[in-house]
JSON list of C-alpha atoms and ligand atoms in Angstrom, two decimals:
[
{"chain": "A", "resi": 286, "resn": "MET", "atom": "CA", "xyz": [14.48, -4.10, -0.06]},
{"chain": "A", "resi": 287, "resn": "ASN", "atom": "CA", "xyz": [13.44, -0.63, 1.19]},
{"chain": "A", "resi": 288, "resn": "ILE", "atom": "CA", "xyz": [12.24, -0.34, 4.76]},
{"chain": "A", "resi": 289, "resn": "LEU", "atom": "CA", "xyz": [10.48, 2.74, 6.10]},
{"chain": "A", "resi": 290, "resn": "ILE", "atom": "CA", "xyz": [10.91, 3.53, 9.79]},
{"chain": "A", "resi": 291, "resn": "VAL", "atom": "CA", "xyz": [8.53, 5.96, 11.50]},
{"chain": "A", "resi": 292, "resn": "GLU", "atom": "CA", "xyz": [9.60, 6.74, 15.04]},
{"chain": "A", "resi": 293, "resn": "ASP", "atom": "CA", "xyz": [9.68, 10.12, 16.80]},
{"chain": "A", "resi": 294, "resn": "GLU", "atom": "CA", "xyz": [12.40, 9.19, 19.30]},
{"chain": "A", "resi": 295, "resn": "ARG", "atom": "CA", "xyz": [15.35, 10.08, 17.09]},
{"chain": "A", "resi": 296, "resn": "ASN", "atom": "CA", "xyz": [17.90, 7.96, 18.93]},
{"chain": "A", "resi": 297, "resn": "LEU", "atom": "CA", "xyz": [15.72, 4.90, 18.63]},
{"chain": "A", "resi": 298, "resn": "ALA", "atom": "CA", "xyz": [14.87, 5.68, 14.99]},
{"chain": "A", "resi": 299, "resn": "ASP", "atom": "CA", "xyz": [18.56, 6.04, 14.13]},
{"chain": "A", "resi": 300, "resn": "ALA", "atom": "CA", "xyz": [19.42, 2.84, 16.01]},
{"chain": "A", "resi": 301, "resn": "ILE", "atom": "CA", "xyz": [16.76, 0.93, 14.05]},
{"chain": "A", "resi": 302, "resn": "VAL", "atom": "CA", "xyz": [18.07, 2.38, 10.78]},
{"chain": "A", "resi": 303, "resn": "ARG", "atom": "CA", "xyz": [21.56, 1.08, 11.65]},
{"chain": "A", "resi": 304, "resn": "ILE", "atom": "CA", "xyz": [20.29, -2.37, 12.68]},
{"chain": "A", "resi": 305, "resn": "VAL", "atom": "CA", "xyz": [18.22, -2.72, 9.53]},
{"chain": "A", "resi": 306, "resn": "ASN", "atom": "CA", "xyz": [20.94, -1.38, 7.21]},
{"chain": "A", "resi": 307, "resn": "ASP", "atom": "CA", "xyz": [23.51, -3.71, 8.77]},
{"chain": "A", "resi": 308, "resn": "ALA", "atom": "CA", "xyz": [21.22, -6.59, 7.82]},
{"chain": "A", "resi": 309, "resn": "SER", "atom": "CA", "xyz": [21.49, -5.47, 4.17]},
{"chain": "A", "resi": 310, "resn": "TYR", "atom": "CA", "xyz": [18.16, -3.78, 3.88]},
{"chain": "A", "resi": 311, "resn": "ASN", "atom": "CA", "xyz": [17.90, -0.17, 2.80]},
{"chain": "A", "resi": 312, "resn": "ALA", "atom": "CA", "xyz": [16.31, 1.75, 5.69]},
{"chain": "A", "resi": 313, "resn": "GLU", "atom": "CA", "xyz": [15.10, 5.32, 5.90]},
{"chain": "A", "resi": 314, "resn": "ALA", "atom": "CA", "xyz": [13.53, 7.05, 8.88]},
{"chain": "A", "resi": 315, "resn": "VAL", "atom": "CA", "xyz": [10.99, 9.82, 9.25]},
{"chain": "A", "resi": 316, "resn": "TYR", "atom": "CA", "xyz": [10.00, 11.22, 12.62]},
{"chain": "A", "resi": 317, "resn": "ASP", "atom": "CA", "xyz": [6.27, 11.98, 12.62]},
{"chain": "A", "resi": 318, "resn": "GLY", "atom": "CA", "xyz": [3.03, 10.39, 11.50]},
{"chain": "A", "resi": 319, "resn": "ARG", "atom": "CA", "xyz": [2.21, 12.63, 8.55]},
{"chain": "A", "resi": 320, "resn": "SER", "atom": "CA", "xyz": [5.65, 12.26, 7.03]},
{"chain": "A", "resi": 321, "resn": "GLY", "atom": "CA", "xyz": [5.29, 8.52, 7.59]},
{"chain": "A", "resi": 322, "resn": "LEU", "atom": "CA", "xyz": [1.99, 8.39, 5.73]},
{"chain": "A", "resi": 323, "resn": "ARG", "atom": "CA", "xyz": [3.38, 10.51, 2.88]},
{"chain": "A", "resi": 324, "resn": "ALA", "atom": "CA", "xyz": [6.40, 8.22, 2.56]},
{"chain": "A", "resi": 325, "resn": "ALA", "atom": "CA", "xyz": [4.23, 5.07, 2.73]},
{"chain": "A", "resi": 326, "resn": "LEU", "atom": "CA", "xyz": [2.01, 6.42, -0.06]},
{"chain": "A", "resi": 327, "resn": "SER", "atom": "CA", "xyz": [5.03, 7.12, -2.26]},
{"chain": "A", "resi": 328, "resn": "GLY", "atom": "CA", "xyz": [5.12, 3.43, -3.08]},
{"chain": "A", "resi": 329, "resn": "THR", "atom": "CA", "xyz": [8.90, 3.13, -2.72]},
{"chain": "A", "resi": 330, "resn": "TYR", "atom": "CA", "xyz": [8.93, 0.94, 0.41]},
{"chain": "A", "resi": 331, "resn": "ASP", "atom": "CA", "xyz": [8.55, -2.80, 0.82]},
{"chain": "A", "resi": 332, "resn": "ALA", "atom": "CA", "xyz": [7.81, -2.83, 4.55]},
{"chain": "A", "resi": 333, "resn": "MET", "atom": "CA", "xyz": [7.34, -0.41, 7.41]},
{"chain": "A", "resi": 334, "resn": "ILE", "atom": "CA", "xyz": [8.30, -0.26, 11.08]},
{"chain": "A", "resi": 335, "resn": "LEU", "atom": "CA", "xyz": [5.84, 2.11, 12.71]},
{"chain": "A", "resi": 336, "resn": "ASP", "atom": "CA", "xyz": [5.69, 3.52, 16.22]},
{"chain": "A", "resi": 337, "resn": "ILE", "atom": "CA", "xyz": [2.16, 3.86, 17.62]},
{"chain": "A", "resi": 338, "resn": "MET", "atom": "CA", "xyz": [2.62, 7.02, 19.66]},
{"chain": "A", "resi": 339, "resn": "LEU", "atom": "CA", "xyz": [3.63, 9.72, 17.19]},
{"chain": "A", "resi": 340, "resn": "PRO", "atom": "CA", "xyz": [3.11, 13.47, 17.06]},
{"chain": "A", "resi": 341, "resn": "GLY", "atom": "CA", "xyz": [0.55, 14.79, 14.58]},
{"chain": "A", "resi": 342, "resn": "MET", "atom": "CA", "xyz": [-1.00, 11.54, 13.46]},
{"chain": "A", "resi": 343, "resn": "ASP", "atom": "CA", "xyz": [-0.60, 8.34, 15.45]},
{"chain": "A", "resi": 344, "resn": "GLY", "atom": "CA", "xyz": [0.50, 4.99, 14.08]},
{"chain": "A", "resi": 345, "resn": "ARG", "atom": "CA", "xyz": [-3.01, 3.57, 14.01]},
{"chain": "A", "resi": 346, "resn": "GLU", "atom": "CA", "xyz": [-4.26, 6.41, 11.83]},
{"chain": "A", "resi": 347, "resn": "VAL", "atom": "CA", "xyz": [-1.24, 6.05, 9.56]},
{"chain": "A", "resi": 348, "resn": "VAL", "atom": "CA", "xyz": [-1.99, 2.35, 8.97]},
{"chain": "A", "resi": 349, "resn": "ARG", "atom": "CA", "xyz": [-5.69, 2.96, 8.48]},
{"chain": "A", "resi": 350, "resn": "GLU", "atom": "CA", "xyz": [-5.07, 5.72, 5.92]},
{"chain": "A", "resi": 351, "resn": "MET", "atom": "CA", "xyz": [-2.44, 3.81, 3.96]},
{"chain": "A", "resi": 352, "resn": "ARG", "atom": "CA", "xyz": [-4.66, 0.71, 3.79]},
{"chain": "A", "resi": 353, "resn": "ARG", "atom": "CA", "xyz": [-7.57, 2.89, 2.65]},
{"chain": "A", "resi": 354, "resn": "HIS", "atom": "CA", "xyz": [-5.34, 4.09, -0.20]},
{"chain": "A", "resi": 355, "resn": "GLY", "atom": "CA", "xyz": [-4.52, 0.53, -1.20]},
{"chain": "A", "resi": 356, "resn": "VAL", "atom": "CA", "xyz": [-0.97, 0.39, 0.16]},
{"chain": "A", "resi": 357, "resn": "SER", "atom": "CA", "xyz": [-0.54, -3.23, 1.21]},
{"chain": "A", "resi": 358, "resn": "ILE", "atom": "CA", "xyz": [3.08, -3.34, 2.44]},
{"chain": "A", "resi": 359, "resn": "PRO", "atom": "CA", "xyz": [3.57, -5.22, 5.73]},
{"chain": "A", "resi": 360, "resn": "VAL", "atom": "CA", "xyz": [3.61, -3.07, 8.86]},
{"chain": "A", "resi": 361, "resn": "LEU", "atom": "CA", "xyz": [5.35, -3.87, 12.14]},
{"chain": "A", "resi": 362, "resn": "LEU", "atom": "CA", "xyz": [4.03, -1.71, 14.99]},
{"chain": "A", "resi": 363, "resn": "LEU", "atom": "CA", "xyz": [6.19, -0.60, 17.88]},
{"chain": "A", "resi": 364, "resn": "THR", "atom": "CA", "xyz": [4.33, -0.30, 21.15]},
{"chain": "A", "resi": 365, "resn": "ALA", "atom": "CA", "xyz": [5.01, 0.61, 24.74]},
{"chain": "A", "resi": 366, "resn": "ARG", "atom": "CA", "xyz": [4.70, -2.37, 27.07]},
{"chain": "A", "resi": 367, "resn": "THR", "atom": "CA", "xyz": [1.51, -1.18, 28.72]},
{"chain": "A", "resi": 368, "resn": "SER", "atom": "CA", "xyz": [-0.59, -0.26, 25.74]},
{"chain": "A", "resi": 369, "resn": "THR", "atom": "CA", "xyz": [-2.55, -3.45, 25.00]},
{"chain": "A", "resi": 370, "resn": "ALA", "atom": "CA", "xyz": [-5.55, -1.50, 23.75]},
{"chain": "A", "resi": 371, "resn": "ALA", "atom": "CA", "xyz": [-3.40, 0.47, 21.31]},
{"chain": "A", "resi": 372, "resn": "LYS", "atom": "CA", "xyz": [-1.85, -2.79, 20.06]},
{"chain": "A", "resi": 373, "resn": "VAL", "atom": "CA", "xyz": [-5.25, -4.31, 19.35]},
{"chain": "A", "resi": 374, "resn": "GLU", "atom": "CA", "xyz": [-6.46, -1.14, 17.67]},
{"chain": "A", "resi": 375, "resn": "GLY", "atom": "CA", "xyz": [-3.31, -1.04, 15.58]},
{"chain": "A", "resi": 376, "resn": "LEU", "atom": "CA", "xyz": [-3.78, -4.59, 14.36]},
{"chain": "A", "resi": 377, "resn": "ASP", "atom": "CA", "xyz": [-7.45, -3.87, 13.70]},
{"chain": "A", "resi": 378, "resn": "ALA", "atom": "CA", "xyz": [-6.43, -0.84, 11.66]},
{"chain": "A", "resi": 379, "resn": "GLY", "atom": "CA", "xyz": [-4.42, -3.10, 9.35]},
{"chain": "A", "resi": 380, "resn": "ALA", "atom": "CA", "xyz": [-0.96, -3.63, 10.87]},
{"chain": "A", "resi": 381, "resn": "ASP", "atom": "CA", "xyz": [0.53, -7.12, 10.51]},
{"chain": "A", "resi": 382, "resn": "ASP", "atom": "CA", "xyz": [2.54, -7.58, 13.69]},
{"chain": "A", "resi": 383, "resn": "TYR", "atom": "CA", "xyz": [3.72, -5.67, 16.71]},
{"chain": "A", "resi": 384, "resn": "MET", "atom": "CA", "xyz": [6.75, -5.57, 18.91]},
{"chain": "A", "resi": 385, "resn": "THR", "atom": "CA", "xyz": [7.02, -4.21, 22.44]},
{"chain": "A", "resi": 386, "resn": "LYS", "atom": "CA", "xyz": [9.72, -1.66, 23.30]},
{"chain": "A", "resi": 387, "resn": "PRO", "atom": "CA", "xyz": [12.45, -2.14, 24.38]},
{"chain": "A", "resi": 388, "resn": "PHE", "atom": "CA", "xyz": [13.52, -4.95, 22.06]},
{"chain": "A", "resi": 389, "resn": "GLU", "atom": "CA", "xyz": [16.68, -6.70, 20.92]},
{"chain": "A", "resi": 390, "resn": "ALA", "atom": "CA", "xyz": [18.09, -6.19, 17.43]},
{"chain": "A", "resi": 391, "resn": "ASP", "atom": "CA", "xyz": [17.75, -9.92, 16.75]},
{"chain": "A", "resi": 392, "resn": "GLU", "atom": "CA", "xyz": [14.06, -9.92, 17.51]},
{"chain": "A", "resi": 393, "resn": "LEU", "atom": "CA", "xyz": [13.48, -6.91, 15.29]},
{"chain": "A", "resi": 394, "resn": "LEU", "atom": "CA", "xyz": [15.28, -8.56, 12.38]},
{"chain": "A", "resi": 395, "resn": "ALA", "atom": "CA", "xyz": [13.48, -11.87, 12.88]},
{"chain": "A", "resi": 396, "resn": "ARG", "atom": "CA", "xyz": [10.12, -10.16, 12.72]},
{"chain": "A", "resi": 397, "resn": "LEU", "atom": "CA", "xyz": [11.15, -8.09, 9.74]},
{"chain": "A", "resi": 398, "resn": "ARG", "atom": "CA", "xyz": [12.27, -11.22, 7.89]},
{"chain": "A", "resi": 399, "resn": "ALA", "atom": "CA", "xyz": [8.97, -12.94, 8.69]},
{"chain": "A", "resi": 400, "resn": "LEU", "atom": "CA", "xyz": [7.00, -9.95, 7.50]},
{"chain": "A", "resi": 401, "resn": "THR", "atom": "CA", "xyz": [8.88, -9.46, 4.27]},
{"chain": "A", "resi": 402, "resn": "ARG", "atom": "CA", "xyz": [8.58, -13.18, 3.50]},
{"chain": "A", "resi": 403, "resn": "ARG", "atom": "CA", "xyz": [4.85, -12.84, 3.87]},
{"chain": "A", "resi": 404, "resn": "ARG", "atom": "CA", "xyz": [4.86, -9.91, 1.47]},
{"chain": "A", "resi": 405, "resn": "GLY", "atom": "CA", "xyz": [1.90, -10.21, -0.83]},
{"chain": "A", "resi": 406, "resn": "ASP", "atom": "CA", "xyz": [-0.18, -12.10, 1.69]},
{"chain": "A", "resi": 407, "resn": "VAL", "atom": "CA", "xyz": [-1.70, -8.94, 3.07]},
{"chain": "A", "resi": 408, "resn": "LEU", "atom": "CA", "xyz": [-4.99, -9.09, 1.30]},
{"chain": "A", "resi": 409, "resn": "LEU", "atom": "CA", "xyz": [-6.61, -5.78, 0.74]},
{"chain": "A", "resi": 410, "resn": "GLU", "atom": "CA", "xyz": [-9.90, -5.89, -1.02]},
{"chain": "A", "resi": 411, "resn": "GLN", "atom": "CA", "xyz": [-10.00, -2.54, -2.73]},
{"chain": "A", "resi": 412, "resn": "ALA", "atom": "CA", "xyz": [-8.56, 0.91, -3.21]},
{"chain": "A", "resi": 413, "resn": "THR", "atom": "CA", "xyz": [-10.79, 3.93, -3.53]},
{"chain": "A", "resi": 414, "resn": "PHE", "atom": "CA", "xyz": [-10.41, 7.46, -4.86]},
{"chain": "A", "resi": 415, "resn": "ALA", "atom": "CA", "xyz": [-13.30, 9.94, -5.19]},
{"chain": "A", "resi": 416, "resn": "ASP", "atom": "CA", "xyz": [-16.08, 8.05, -7.03]},
{"chain": "A", "resi": 417, "resn": "ILE", "atom": "CA", "xyz": [-14.00, 5.08, -8.18]},
{"chain": "A", "resi": 418, "resn": "THR", "atom": "CA", "xyz": [-13.17, 1.76, -6.55]},
{"chain": "A", "resi": 419, "resn": "LEU", "atom": "CA", "xyz": [-10.50, -0.63, -7.74]},
{"chain": "A", "resi": 420, "resn": "ASP", "atom": "CA", "xyz": [-10.99, -4.26, -6.74]},
{"chain": "A", "resi": 421, "resn": "LEU", "atom": "CA", "xyz": [-7.50, -5.52, -5.99]},
{"chain": "A", "resi": 422, "resn": "SER", "atom": "CA", "xyz": [-8.29, -9.17, -6.58]},
{"chain": "A", "resi": 423, "resn": "THR", "atom": "CA", "xyz": [-10.56, -9.07, -9.64]},
{"chain": "A", "resi": 424, "resn": "HIS", "atom": "CA", "xyz": [-8.94, -5.92, -11.17]},
{"chain": "A", "resi": 425, "resn": "ASP", "atom": "CA", "xyz": [-12.38, -4.43, -11.82]},
{"chain": "A", "resi": 426, "resn": "LEU", "atom": "CA", "xyz": [-12.61, -0.65, -11.77]},
{"chain": "A", "resi": 427, "resn": "SER", "atom": "CA", "xyz": [-16.03, 0.63, -10.84]},
{"chain": "A", "resi": 428, "resn": "CYS", "atom": "CA", "xyz": [-18.00, 3.83, -10.41]},
{"chain": "A", "resi": 429, "resn": "ASN", "atom": "CA", "xyz": [-21.51, 3.58, -8.96]},
{"chain": "A", "resi": 430, "resn": "ASP", "atom": "CA", "xyz": [-23.11, 0.66, -10.85]},
{"chain": "A", "resi": 431, "resn": "GLU", "atom": "CA", "xyz": [-20.73, 0.68, -13.82]},
{"chain": "A", "resi": 432, "resn": "SER", "atom": "CA", "xyz": [-17.61, -1.38, -13.89]},
{"chain": "A", "resi": 433, "resn": "VAL", "atom": "CA", "xyz": [-14.88, -2.37, -16.30]},
{"chain": "A", "resi": 434, "resn": "HIS", "atom": "CA", "xyz": [-12.07, -4.91, -16.15]},
{"chain": "A", "resi": 435, "resn": "LEU", "atom": "CA", "xyz": [-8.46, -3.70, -16.25]},
{"chain": "A", "resi": 436, "resn": "SER", "atom": "CA", "xyz": [-5.67, -5.64, -17.94]},
{"chain": "A", "resi": 437, "resn": "GLY", "atom": "CA", "xyz": [-2.54, -6.42, -15.93]},
{"chain": "A", "resi": 438, "resn": "LYS", "atom": "CA", "xyz": [-0.59, -3.27, -16.81]},
{"chain": "A", "resi": 439, "resn": "GLU", "atom": "CA", "xyz": [-3.66, -1.02, -16.75]},
{"chain": "A", "resi": 440, "resn": "PHE", "atom": "CA", "xyz": [-4.32, -2.31, -13.25]},
{"chain": "A", "resi": 441, "resn": "GLU", "atom": "CA", "xyz": [-0.76, -1.63, -12.08]},
{"chain": "A", "resi": 442, "resn": "VAL", "atom": "CA", "xyz": [-0.76, 1.90, -13.48]},
{"chain": "A", "resi": 443, "resn": "MET", "atom": "CA", "xyz": [-4.19, 2.67, -12.01]},
{"chain": "A", "resi": 444, "resn": "ARG", "atom": "CA", "xyz": [-3.27, 1.23, -8.63]},
{"chain": "A", "resi": 445, "resn": "ILE", "atom": "CA", "xyz": [-0.16, 3.43, -8.44]},
{"chain": "A", "resi": 446, "resn": "LEU", "atom": "CA", "xyz": [-2.10, 6.53, -9.47]},
{"chain": "A", "resi": 447, "resn": "MET", "atom": "CA", "xyz": [-4.84, 5.81, -6.91]},
{"chain": "A", "resi": 448, "resn": "THR", "atom": "CA", "xyz": [-2.30, 5.05, -4.20]},
{"chain": "A", "resi": 449, "resn": "SER", "atom": "CA", "xyz": [-0.62, 8.37, -4.92]},
{"chain": "A", "resi": 450, "resn": "SER", "atom": "CA", "xyz": [-3.98, 10.14, -4.64]},
{"chain": "A", "resi": 451, "resn": "THR", "atom": "CA", "xyz": [-3.58, 13.68, -6.03]},
{"chain": "A", "resi": 452, "resn": "ARG", "atom": "CA", "xyz": [0.23, 13.67, -6.00]},
{"chain": "A", "resi": 453, "resn": "VAL", "atom": "CA", "xyz": [2.09, 13.73, -9.28]},
{"chain": "A", "resi": 454, "resn": "VAL", "atom": "CA", "xyz": [3.57, 10.44, -10.51]},
{"chain": "A", "resi": 455, "resn": "SER", "atom": "CA", "xyz": [6.25, 10.76, -13.18]},
{"chain": "A", "resi": 456, "resn": "LYS", "atom": "CA", "xyz": [6.25, 8.72, -16.38]},
{"chain": "A", "resi": 457, "resn": "HIS", "atom": "CA", "xyz": [9.70, 7.54, -15.44]},
{"chain": "A", "resi": 458, "resn": "ASP", "atom": "CA", "xyz": [8.45, 6.26, -12.10]},
{"chain": "A", "resi": 459, "resn": "LEU", "atom": "CA", "xyz": [5.50, 4.45, -13.70]},
{"chain": "A", "resi": 460, "resn": "LEU", "atom": "CA", "xyz": [7.78, 2.94, -16.31]},
{"chain": "A", "resi": 461, "resn": "GLY", "atom": "CA", "xyz": [10.16, 1.62, -13.65]},
{"chain": "A", "resi": 462, "resn": "ARG", "atom": "CA", "xyz": [7.49, 0.28, -11.34]},
{"chain": "A", "resi": 463, "resn": "VAL", "atom": "CA", "xyz": [5.15, -1.28, -13.90]},
{"chain": "A", "resi": 464, "resn": "TRP", "atom": "CA", "xyz": [7.48, -2.29, -16.73]},
{"chain": "A", "resi": 465, "resn": "GLY", "atom": "CA", "xyz": [10.63, -2.85, -14.67]},
{"chain": "A", "resi": 466, "resn": "ASP", "atom": "CA", "xyz": [13.77, -3.63, -16.61]},
{"chain": "A", "resi": 467, "resn": "THR", "atom": "CA", "xyz": [12.12, -4.26, -19.95]},
{"chain": "A", "resi": 468, "resn": "ASP", "atom": "CA", "xyz": [12.95, -2.00, -22.89]},
{"chain": "A", "resi": 469, "resn": "ALA", "atom": "CA", "xyz": [9.50, -0.42, -22.85]},
{"chain": "A", "resi": 470, "resn": "SER", "atom": "CA", "xyz": [9.52, 3.34, -23.39]},
{"chain": "A", "resi": 471, "resn": "GLU", "atom": "CA", "xyz": [7.50, 6.21, -22.03]},
{"chain": "A", "resi": 472, "resn": "ASN", "atom": "CA", "xyz": [5.23, 5.75, -25.07]},
{"chain": "A", "resi": 473, "resn": "SER", "atom": "CA", "xyz": [3.93, 2.60, -23.39]},
{"chain": "A", "resi": 474, "resn": "VAL", "atom": "CA", "xyz": [3.02, 4.60, -20.31]},
{"chain": "A", "resi": 475, "resn": "GLU", "atom": "CA", "xyz": [1.21, 7.13, -22.48]},
{"chain": "A", "resi": 476, "resn": "ALA", "atom": "CA", "xyz": [-0.67, 4.36, -24.29]},
{"chain": "A", "resi": 477, "resn": "TYR", "atom": "CA", "xyz": [-1.86, 2.76, -21.05]},
{"chain": "A", "resi": 478, "resn": "VAL", "atom": "CA", "xyz": [-2.87, 6.10, -19.56]},
{"chain": "A", "resi": 479, "resn": "SER", "atom": "CA", "xyz": [-4.95, 6.68, -22.65]},
{"chain": "A", "resi": 480, "resn": "PHE", "atom": "CA", "xyz": [-6.63, 3.24, -22.27]},
{"chain": "A", "resi": 481, "resn": "LEU", "atom": "CA", "xyz": [-7.38, 4.11, -18.65]},
{"chain": "A", "resi": 482, "resn": "ARG", "atom": "CA", "xyz": [-8.87, 7.49, -19.59]},
{"chain": "A", "resi": 483, "resn": "LYS", "atom": "CA", "xyz": [-11.27, 5.73, -21.98]},
{"chain": "A", "resi": 484, "resn": "LYS", "atom": "CA", "xyz": [-12.25, 3.26, -19.26]},
{"chain": "A", "resi": 485, "resn": "LEU", "atom": "CA", "xyz": [-12.79, 6.02, -16.69]},
{"chain": "A", "resi": 486, "resn": "SER", "atom": "CA", "xyz": [-15.04, 7.82, -19.11]},
{"chain": "A", "resi": 487, "resn": "HIS", "atom": "CA", "xyz": [-16.81, 4.54, -19.99]},
{"chain": "A", "resi": 488, "resn": "ILE", "atom": "CA", "xyz": [-17.85, 3.97, -16.36]},
{"chain": "A", "resi": 489, "resn": "GLY", "atom": "CA", "xyz": [-18.94, 7.62, -16.03]},
{"chain": "A", "resi": 490, "resn": "SER", "atom": "CA", "xyz": [-16.40, 8.62, -13.39]},
{"chain": "A", "resi": 491, "resn": "LYS", "atom": "CA", "xyz": [-15.58, 12.23, -12.53]},
{"chain": "A", "resi": 492, "resn": "VAL", "atom": "CA", "xyz": [-11.97, 11.17, -12.02]},
{"chain": "A", "resi": 493, "resn": "GLN", "atom": "CA", "xyz": [-9.51, 12.34, -14.67]},
{"chain": "A", "resi": 494, "resn": "ILE", "atom": "CA", "xyz": [-5.89, 11.47, -15.25]},
{"chain": "A", "resi": 495, "resn": "THR", "atom": "CA", "xyz": [-4.33, 14.87, -15.81]},
{"chain": "A", "resi": 496, "resn": "THR", "atom": "CA", "xyz": [-1.03, 15.25, -17.66]},
{"chain": "A", "resi": 497, "resn": "LEU", "atom": "CA", "xyz": [1.38, 17.77, -16.18]},
{"chain": "A", "resi": 498, "resn": "ARG", "atom": "CA", "xyz": [3.87, 18.59, -18.89]},
{"chain": "A", "resi": 499, "resn": "MET", "atom": "CA", "xyz": [7.41, 17.46, -18.02]},
{"chain": "A", "resi": 500, "resn": "LEU", "atom": "CA", "xyz": [6.22, 16.19, -14.63]},
{"chain": "A", "resi": 501, "resn": "GLY", "atom": "CA", "xyz": [3.87, 13.29, -15.10]},
{"chain": "A", "resi": 502, "resn": "TYR", "atom": "CA", "xyz": [0.32, 12.38, -14.18]},
{"chain": "A", "resi": 503, "resn": "ARG", "atom": "CA", "xyz": [-2.03, 12.83, -11.32]},
{"chain": "A", "resi": 504, "resn": "LEU", "atom": "CA", "xyz": [-5.65, 12.12, -10.57]},
{"chain": "A", "resi": 505, "resn": "GLU", "atom": "CA", "xyz": [-8.10, 14.99, -10.43]},
{"chain": "A", "resi": 506, "resn": "VAL", "atom": "CA", "xyz": [-11.82, 15.12, -9.87]},
{"chain": "A", "resi": 507, "resn": "LEU", "atom": "CA", "xyz": [-13.89, 17.02, -12.43]},
{"chain": "A", "resi": 508, "resn": "GLY", "atom": "CA", "xyz": [-15.65, 20.01, -10.90]},
{"chain": "A", "resi": 509, "resn": "GLU", "atom": "CA", "xyz": [-13.43, 20.19, -7.82]},
{"chain": "B", "resi": 150, "resn": "LIG", "atom": "CA1", "xyz": [6.75, 7.57, 20.08]}
]
C-alpha cells in the first residue's frame, strides 16, 4: 500500500517515512503543498498524511483541490496543537482525520490502519473537468443537460483521465490500473478510449481525449 507524506519539516517527514515503511507500507515524502497535490493527483497512492501548514499551498487547499478532482484516498491531517480552526477547516475541506503534533509512532500507525481500512468509504459525489461532470456513484457522465451512462471500465478510464486533468496518462498506466493483472492488451485501452470519445461527442462536450503518440492520452478542451 502506497502512502504519500506531505510535510515541510524534513526531519519529521523522514521520520514518518521510516515509521510507515517499518510497518510494511511503501511511503514517499514530498515537502511542499504543490508537490503534494501533484503526487496525490497521480493516482499512485492509497492514503495520504498531510501537514496543514505548508509553503506554497497549505494542506487545506491541497485536500480541497484533490477532492475537486475526484481523488478520494483517505487523508490524515497533521496539525499544531493550537490550531483548532485549521483542523475544522481541514476536515471541512475533505480530510478524514487529524493528528496533533507531536505524536507517537504507535498512534500514527493506528490512525493509518483505521484510515486504510475505511478506504472506499470516502464518498465523493462527482469529479469535474471543464464542461463535464462524472457522477461517481451512478457512473453518469454529463455535460449541461445531456448525460450518458458509462460501463465499468469506461468509468474507470474516464475517472483516471479526469483525475489527471491535463497531464498525460500512459496506455501502460491505464492498462495496469483498470485491467490489473489480466491479459488485456493496450488494444483494450484504445477501444475504451474510442467508446469514451463517442460518448463525449454524444453529450456535446468540448472535452477531447487527445492521443500523444508514444506517450498516452490526456484531456484537452476544444478551442482552448
Ligand atoms: Ca509545516
